[in-house]
Short mmCIF file of N, CA and C in Angstrom, two decimals:
data_model
loop_
_atom_site.label_atom_id
_atom_site.label_comp_id
_atom_site.label_asym_id
_atom_site.label_seq_id
_atom_site.Cartn_x
_atom_site.Cartn_y
_atom_site.Cartn_z
N UNK L 1 0.81 -1.25 0.03
CA UNK L 1 -0.08 0.06 -0.02
C UNK L 1 0.95 1.18 -0.06
N UNK L 2 0.46 2.25 -0.70
CA UNK L 2 1.20 3.48 -0.72
C UNK L 2 1.46 4.12 0.69
N UNK L 3 2.62 4.48 0.89
CA UNK L 3 3.04 5.07 2.22
C UNK L 3 2.19 6.34 2.54
N UNK L 4 1.77 7.08 1.53
CA UNK L 4 1.00 8.31 1.82
C UNK L 4 -0.26 7.87 2.50
N UNK L 5 -0.87 6.81 2.19
CA UNK L 5 -2.15 6.41 2.81
C UNK L 5 -1.99 6.00 4.28
N UNK L 6 -0.75 5.59 4.64
CA UNK L 6 -0.57 5.25 6.04
C UNK L 6 -0.51 6.50 6.96
N UNK L 7 -0.33 7.63 6.39
CA UNK L 7 -0.20 8.91 7.10
C UNK L 7 -1.38 9.76 6.91
N UNK L 8 -2.58 9.23 6.81
CA UNK L 8 -3.81 10.16 6.58
C UNK L 8 -3.94 11.12 7.77
N UNK L 9 -4.36 12.25 7.57
CA UNK L 9 -4.49 13.22 8.69
C UNK L 9 -5.45 12.88 9.66
N UNK L 10 -5.18 13.00 10.94
CA UNK L 10 -6.08 12.64 11.99
C UNK L 10 -6.96 13.79 12.38
N UNK L 11 -6.61 14.95 12.05
CA UNK L 11 -7.39 16.20 12.27
C UNK L 11 -7.67 16.94 10.96
N UNK L 12 -8.84 17.16 10.67
CA UNK L 12 -9.20 17.95 9.38
C UNK L 12 -10.04 19.04 9.75
N UNK L 13 -10.02 20.01 8.76
CA UNK L 13 -10.92 21.17 8.99
C UNK L 13 -11.84 21.08 7.64
N UNK L 14 -13.21 21.17 8.01
CA UNK L 14 -14.25 21.13 6.99
C UNK L 14 -15.26 22.20 7.24
N UNK L 15 -15.92 22.51 6.25
CA UNK L 15 -16.92 23.57 6.31
C UNK L 15 -17.94 23.44 7.40
N UNK L 16 -18.24 24.39 8.10
CA UNK L 16 -19.32 24.46 9.18
C UNK L 16 -20.60 23.94 8.59
N UNK L 17 -20.88 24.14 7.33
CA UNK L 17 -22.27 23.81 6.82
C UNK L 17 -22.36 22.31 6.83
N UNK L 18 -21.34 21.53 6.80
CA UNK L 18 -21.42 20.11 6.93
C UNK L 18 -21.74 19.52 8.28
N UNK L 19 -21.63 20.35 9.31
CA UNK L 19 -21.65 19.82 10.68
C UNK L 19 -22.93 19.00 11.02
N UNK L 20 -24.07 19.48 10.59
CA UNK L 20 -25.32 18.73 11.00
C UNK L 20 -25.33 17.25 10.26
N UNK L 21 -24.61 17.14 9.28
CA UNK L 21 -24.66 15.85 8.49
C UNK L 21 -23.46 14.98 8.76
N UNK L 22 -22.44 15.39 9.52
CA UNK L 22 -21.23 14.75 9.43
C UNK L 22 -21.25 13.38 10.32
N UNK L 23 -21.85 13.21 11.41
CA UNK L 23 -21.95 12.03 12.10
C UNK L 23 -22.63 11.00 11.22
N UNK L 24 -23.74 11.37 10.59
CA UNK L 24 -24.45 10.39 9.75
C UNK L 24 -23.40 9.95 8.60
N UNK L 25 -22.81 10.88 8.02
CA UNK L 25 -21.81 10.64 6.90
C UNK L 25 -20.85 9.54 7.36
N UNK L 26 -20.25 9.73 8.62
CA UNK L 26 -19.16 8.92 9.04
C UNK L 26 -19.74 7.44 9.24
N UNK L 27 -20.97 7.34 9.88
CA UNK L 27 -21.65 6.16 10.19
C UNK L 27 -21.94 5.37 8.83
N UNK L 28 -22.34 6.09 7.77
CA UNK L 28 -22.68 5.60 6.51
C UNK L 28 -21.39 4.96 5.78
N UNK L 29 -20.26 5.72 5.91
CA UNK L 29 -19.09 5.19 5.30
C UNK L 29 -18.59 4.03 6.07
N UNK L 30 -18.71 3.98 7.30
CA UNK L 30 -18.28 2.79 8.20
C UNK L 30 -19.13 1.56 7.69
N UNK L 31 -20.42 1.70 7.34
CA UNK L 31 -21.27 0.57 7.00
C UNK L 31 -20.86 0.15 5.52
N UNK L 32 -20.60 1.08 4.69
CA UNK L 32 -20.12 0.76 3.38
C UNK L 32 -18.72 0.04 3.46
N UNK L 33 -17.76 0.57 4.19
CA UNK L 33 -16.57 -0.21 4.35
C UNK L 33 -16.61 -1.58 4.91
N UNK L 34 -17.52 -1.61 5.93
CA UNK L 34 -17.86 -3.07 6.49
C UNK L 34 -18.44 -4.06 5.50
N UNK L 35 -19.05 -3.53 4.45
CA UNK L 35 -19.68 -4.35 3.50
C UNK L 35 -18.83 -4.83 2.48
N UNK L 36 -17.56 -4.35 2.34
CA UNK L 36 -16.72 -4.74 1.31
C UNK L 36 -16.09 -6.14 1.45
N UNK L 37 -15.68 -6.48 2.68
CA UNK L 37 -15.16 -7.87 2.82
C UNK L 37 -16.23 -8.95 2.58
N UNK L 38 -17.48 -8.72 3.15
CA UNK L 38 -18.46 -9.83 2.81
C UNK L 38 -18.78 -9.88 1.27
N UNK L 39 -18.84 -8.80 0.65
CA UNK L 39 -19.04 -8.80 -0.84
C UNK L 39 -17.95 -9.45 -1.49
N UNK L 40 -16.72 -9.29 -1.19
CA UNK L 40 -15.65 -9.94 -1.90
C UNK L 40 -15.61 -11.41 -1.50
N UNK L 41 -15.92 -11.70 -0.31
CA UNK L 41 -16.02 -13.23 0.11
C UNK L 41 -17.12 -13.84 -0.70
N UNK L 42 -18.19 -13.25 -1.02
CA UNK L 42 -19.17 -13.86 -1.75
C UNK L 42 -18.98 -13.87 -3.31
N UNK L 43 -17.93 -13.23 -3.68
CA UNK L 43 -17.57 -13.11 -5.02
C UNK L 43 -18.24 -11.86 -5.79
N UNK L 44 -18.86 -11.06 -5.09
CA UNK L 44 -19.60 -10.03 -5.60
C UNK L 44 -18.68 -8.77 -5.73
N UNK L 45 -17.75 -8.83 -6.71
CA UNK L 45 -16.83 -7.63 -6.90
C UNK L 45 -17.58 -6.44 -7.32
N UNK L 46 -18.67 -6.58 -8.06
CA UNK L 46 -19.45 -5.29 -8.38
C UNK L 46 -20.00 -4.61 -7.26
N UNK L 47 -20.54 -5.34 -6.30
CA UNK L 47 -20.95 -4.70 -5.01
C UNK L 47 -19.90 -4.11 -4.19
N UNK L 48 -18.76 -4.86 -4.06
CA UNK L 48 -17.61 -4.32 -3.32
C UNK L 48 -17.04 -2.99 -3.97
N UNK L 49 -17.00 -3.05 -5.33
CA UNK L 49 -16.55 -1.93 -6.10
C UNK L 49 -17.52 -0.68 -5.92
N UNK L 50 -18.78 -1.02 -5.88
CA UNK L 50 -19.81 0.09 -5.81
C UNK L 50 -19.64 0.72 -4.29
N UNK L 51 -19.42 -0.13 -3.26
CA UNK L 51 -19.22 0.41 -2.04
C UNK L 51 -18.01 1.33 -1.88
N UNK L 52 -16.90 0.86 -2.45
CA UNK L 52 -15.71 1.72 -2.46
C UNK L 52 -15.90 2.91 -3.19
N UNK L 53 -16.66 2.82 -4.32
CA UNK L 53 -16.92 4.03 -5.12
C UNK L 53 -17.78 5.06 -4.41
N UNK L 54 -18.77 4.53 -3.60
CA UNK L 54 -19.57 5.45 -2.82
C UNK L 54 -18.80 6.08 -1.67
N UNK L 55 -17.89 5.37 -1.07
CA UNK L 55 -17.03 6.06 -0.08
C UNK L 55 -16.22 7.10 -0.77
N UNK L 56 -15.63 6.80 -1.90
CA UNK L 56 -14.73 7.72 -2.64
C UNK L 56 -15.60 9.07 -2.95
N UNK L 57 -16.81 8.95 -3.41
CA UNK L 57 -17.59 10.16 -3.74
C UNK L 57 -17.96 10.96 -2.52
N UNK L 58 -18.47 10.20 -1.55
CA UNK L 58 -18.82 10.88 -0.24
C UNK L 58 -17.67 11.59 0.42
N UNK L 59 -16.55 10.90 0.49
CA UNK L 59 -15.36 11.54 1.16
C UNK L 59 -15.02 12.74 0.39
N UNK L 60 -14.98 12.82 -0.88
CA UNK L 60 -14.72 13.99 -1.57
C UNK L 60 -15.55 15.13 -1.37
N UNK L 61 -16.95 14.71 -1.32
CA UNK L 61 -17.97 15.70 -1.07
C UNK L 61 -17.90 16.28 0.38
N UNK L 62 -17.40 15.46 1.29
CA UNK L 62 -17.35 15.93 2.66
C UNK L 62 -15.99 16.39 3.04
N UNK L 63 -15.30 16.94 2.02
CA UNK L 63 -13.98 17.62 2.06
C UNK L 63 -12.91 16.78 2.70
N UNK L 64 -12.74 15.52 2.40
CA UNK L 64 -11.75 14.57 2.84
C UNK L 64 -10.99 13.98 1.56
N UNK L 65 -10.23 14.79 0.94
CA UNK L 65 -9.57 14.31 -0.30
C UNK L 65 -8.67 13.08 -0.08
N UNK L 66 -8.03 13.05 0.97
CA UNK L 66 -7.06 11.94 1.17
C UNK L 66 -7.91 10.60 1.33
N UNK L 67 -8.95 10.57 2.03
CA UNK L 67 -9.81 9.45 2.16
C UNK L 67 -10.37 9.17 0.77
N UNK L 68 -10.83 10.11 0.04
CA UNK L 68 -11.34 9.79 -1.29
C UNK L 68 -10.34 9.28 -2.16
N UNK L 69 -9.11 9.63 -2.05
CA UNK L 69 -8.04 8.94 -2.95
C UNK L 69 -7.74 7.59 -2.54
N UNK L 70 -7.80 7.23 -1.27
CA UNK L 70 -7.60 5.92 -0.79
C UNK L 70 -8.78 5.11 -1.13
N UNK L 71 -9.96 5.58 -1.06
CA UNK L 71 -11.15 4.80 -1.57
C UNK L 71 -11.06 4.54 -3.04
N UNK L 72 -10.56 5.48 -3.82
CA UNK L 72 -10.41 5.36 -5.25
C UNK L 72 -9.41 4.19 -5.49
N UNK L 73 -8.37 4.23 -4.76
CA UNK L 73 -7.25 3.11 -4.87
C UNK L 73 -7.91 1.75 -4.43
N UNK L 74 -8.77 1.71 -3.52
CA UNK L 74 -9.48 0.44 -3.13
C UNK L 74 -10.37 0.01 -4.28
N UNK L 75 -11.11 0.96 -4.79
CA UNK L 75 -12.02 0.73 -5.93
C UNK L 75 -11.20 0.11 -7.08
N UNK L 76 -10.02 0.70 -7.41
CA UNK L 76 -9.21 0.26 -8.56
C UNK L 76 -8.69 -1.14 -8.18
N UNK L 77 -8.24 -1.35 -6.99
CA UNK L 77 -7.65 -2.62 -6.46
C UNK L 77 -8.73 -3.83 -6.70
N UNK L 78 -9.99 -3.51 -6.31
CA UNK L 78 -11.09 -4.48 -6.44
C UNK L 78 -11.32 -4.71 -7.93
N UNK L 79 -11.25 -3.63 -8.73
CA UNK L 79 -11.44 -3.87 -10.26
C UNK L 79 -10.33 -4.74 -10.87
N UNK L 80 -9.07 -4.56 -10.35
CA UNK L 80 -7.92 -5.25 -10.74
C UNK L 80 -7.76 -6.66 -10.20
N UNK L 81 -8.62 -7.03 -9.31
CA UNK L 81 -8.52 -8.35 -8.65
C UNK L 81 -7.55 -8.43 -7.52
N UNK L 82 -7.10 -7.29 -7.02
CA UNK L 82 -6.20 -7.35 -5.88
C UNK L 82 -7.01 -7.15 -4.51
N UNK L 83 -7.74 -8.21 -4.20
CA UNK L 83 -8.66 -8.12 -3.14
C UNK L 83 -7.92 -7.94 -1.81
N UNK L 84 -6.90 -8.59 -1.48
CA UNK L 84 -6.15 -8.41 -0.25
C UNK L 84 -5.75 -6.97 -0.01
N UNK L 85 -5.33 -6.28 -1.04
CA UNK L 85 -4.80 -4.88 -1.02
C UNK L 85 -6.13 -4.01 -0.89
N UNK L 86 -7.16 -4.38 -1.52
CA UNK L 86 -8.38 -3.56 -1.25
C UNK L 86 -8.86 -3.69 0.18
N UNK L 87 -8.87 -4.86 0.73
CA UNK L 87 -9.32 -5.20 2.10
C UNK L 87 -8.44 -4.39 3.12
N UNK L 88 -7.16 -4.23 2.88
CA UNK L 88 -6.23 -3.51 3.62
C UNK L 88 -6.61 -2.05 3.55
N UNK L 89 -6.91 -1.56 2.47
CA UNK L 89 -7.24 -0.13 2.29
C UNK L 89 -8.57 0.13 2.93
N UNK L 90 -9.53 -0.69 2.91
CA UNK L 90 -10.86 -0.59 3.47
C UNK L 90 -10.66 -0.50 5.00
N UNK L 91 -9.71 -1.37 5.47
CA UNK L 91 -9.51 -1.46 6.94
C UNK L 91 -8.89 0.03 7.34
N UNK L 92 -7.93 0.36 6.53
CA UNK L 92 -7.18 1.67 6.86
C UNK L 92 -8.34 2.87 6.86
N UNK L 93 -9.17 2.84 5.95
CA UNK L 93 -10.14 3.82 5.92
C UNK L 93 -11.11 3.74 7.04
N UNK L 94 -11.49 2.53 7.41
CA UNK L 94 -12.29 2.40 8.61
C UNK L 94 -11.69 2.93 9.89
N UNK L 95 -10.37 2.63 10.13
CA UNK L 95 -9.61 3.17 11.31
C UNK L 95 -9.64 4.72 11.18
N UNK L 96 -9.36 5.22 10.03
CA UNK L 96 -9.20 6.65 9.66
C UNK L 96 -10.52 7.25 10.15
N UNK L 97 -11.68 6.86 9.58
CA UNK L 97 -12.97 7.43 9.98
C UNK L 97 -13.22 7.30 11.43
N UNK L 98 -12.88 6.17 12.12
CA UNK L 98 -13.07 6.05 13.50
C UNK L 98 -12.43 6.94 14.35
N UNK L 99 -11.12 7.35 13.87
CA UNK L 99 -10.31 8.19 14.72
C UNK L 99 -10.31 9.66 14.31
N UNK L 100 -11.06 10.01 13.37
CA UNK L 100 -11.04 11.38 12.68
C UNK L 100 -11.41 12.39 13.82
N UNK L 101 -10.67 13.41 13.86
CA UNK L 101 -11.07 14.63 14.63
C UNK L 101 -11.32 15.75 13.62
N UNK L 102 -12.66 16.08 13.61
CA UNK L 102 -13.06 17.10 12.70
C UNK L 102 -13.42 18.40 13.32
N UNK L 103 -12.71 19.51 12.67
CA UNK L 103 -12.78 20.82 13.15
C UNK L 103 -13.63 21.62 12.06
N UNK L 104 -14.77 22.05 12.53
CA UNK L 104 -15.58 22.84 11.59
C UNK L 104 -15.24 24.30 11.61
N UNK L 105 -15.18 24.78 10.47
CA UNK L 105 -14.74 26.18 10.23
C UNK L 105 -15.79 26.90 9.47
N UNK L 106 -16.01 28.30 9.80
CA UNK L 106 -16.86 29.04 9.06
C UNK L 106 -16.38 29.43 7.71
N UNK L 107 -17.06 30.37 7.11
CA UNK L 107 -16.67 30.74 5.72
C UNK L 107 -15.31 31.48 5.83
N UNK L 108 -14.46 31.39 4.83
CA UNK L 108 -13.21 31.90 4.79
C UNK L 108 -13.36 33.42 4.50
N UNK L 109 -12.49 34.30 5.01
CA UNK L 109 -12.61 35.74 4.81
C UNK L 109 -12.28 35.96 3.32
N UNK L 110 -12.84 36.92 2.75
CA UNK L 110 -12.56 37.32 1.39
C UNK L 110 -11.11 37.70 1.22
N UNK L 111 -10.51 37.46 0.15
CA UNK L 111 -9.21 37.88 -0.28
C UNK L 111 -9.09 39.48 -0.12
N UNK L 112 -7.98 39.83 0.52
CA UNK L 112 -7.85 41.37 0.78
C UNK L 112 -7.98 42.13 -0.53
N UNK L 113 -7.47 41.63 -1.68
CA UNK L 113 -7.53 42.34 -2.86
C UNK L 113 -8.97 42.62 -3.30
N UNK L 114 -9.93 41.70 -2.85
CA UNK L 114 -11.32 41.95 -3.13
C UNK L 114 -12.03 42.72 -2.23
N UNK L 115 -11.57 42.93 -1.04
CA UNK L 115 -12.32 43.63 -0.01
C UNK L 115 -12.55 45.02 -0.48
N UNK L 116 -13.86 45.38 -0.22
CA UNK L 116 -14.30 46.71 -0.59
C UNK L 116 -14.83 46.78 -1.96
N UNK L 117 -14.58 45.83 -2.79
CA UNK L 117 -15.20 45.93 -4.19
C UNK L 117 -16.57 45.35 -4.22
N UNK L 118 -17.37 45.90 -5.02
CA UNK L 118 -18.79 45.31 -5.09
C UNK L 118 -18.84 43.96 -5.57
N UNK L 119 -19.71 43.07 -5.02
CA UNK L 119 -19.80 41.74 -5.42
C UNK L 119 -20.53 41.75 -6.81
N UNK L 120 -20.02 40.81 -7.71
CA UNK L 120 -20.74 40.64 -9.00
C UNK L 120 -21.47 39.30 -9.03
N UNK L 121 -22.58 39.32 -9.90
CA UNK L 121 -23.28 38.07 -9.86
C UNK L 121 -23.04 37.28 -11.12
#
């Protein structure tokens, strides 16, 4: 597995607007990740790949690009028949989501160069 993935950040800053949804997001991703091993054991690579794909998309949407990249790598590993590697990546992601410390931040201040200029639509 890529060494970059073994050093996923444990603390992340994400938009305050995601706060009401974040716990449910994490729970859903844990369910998806937990479903990968049984799907692979049953020979259902399409389902395993779908679950990894869902984690990839959701992680990107919820401002976790490193997790999205690892989920994409797991999806590719499933597609390529590298099941053990995919399982290891799913386990890494599960640990990451379980240990994640999320700091919610408000809107970023406007660039000083734009301050005082009228907004355009």
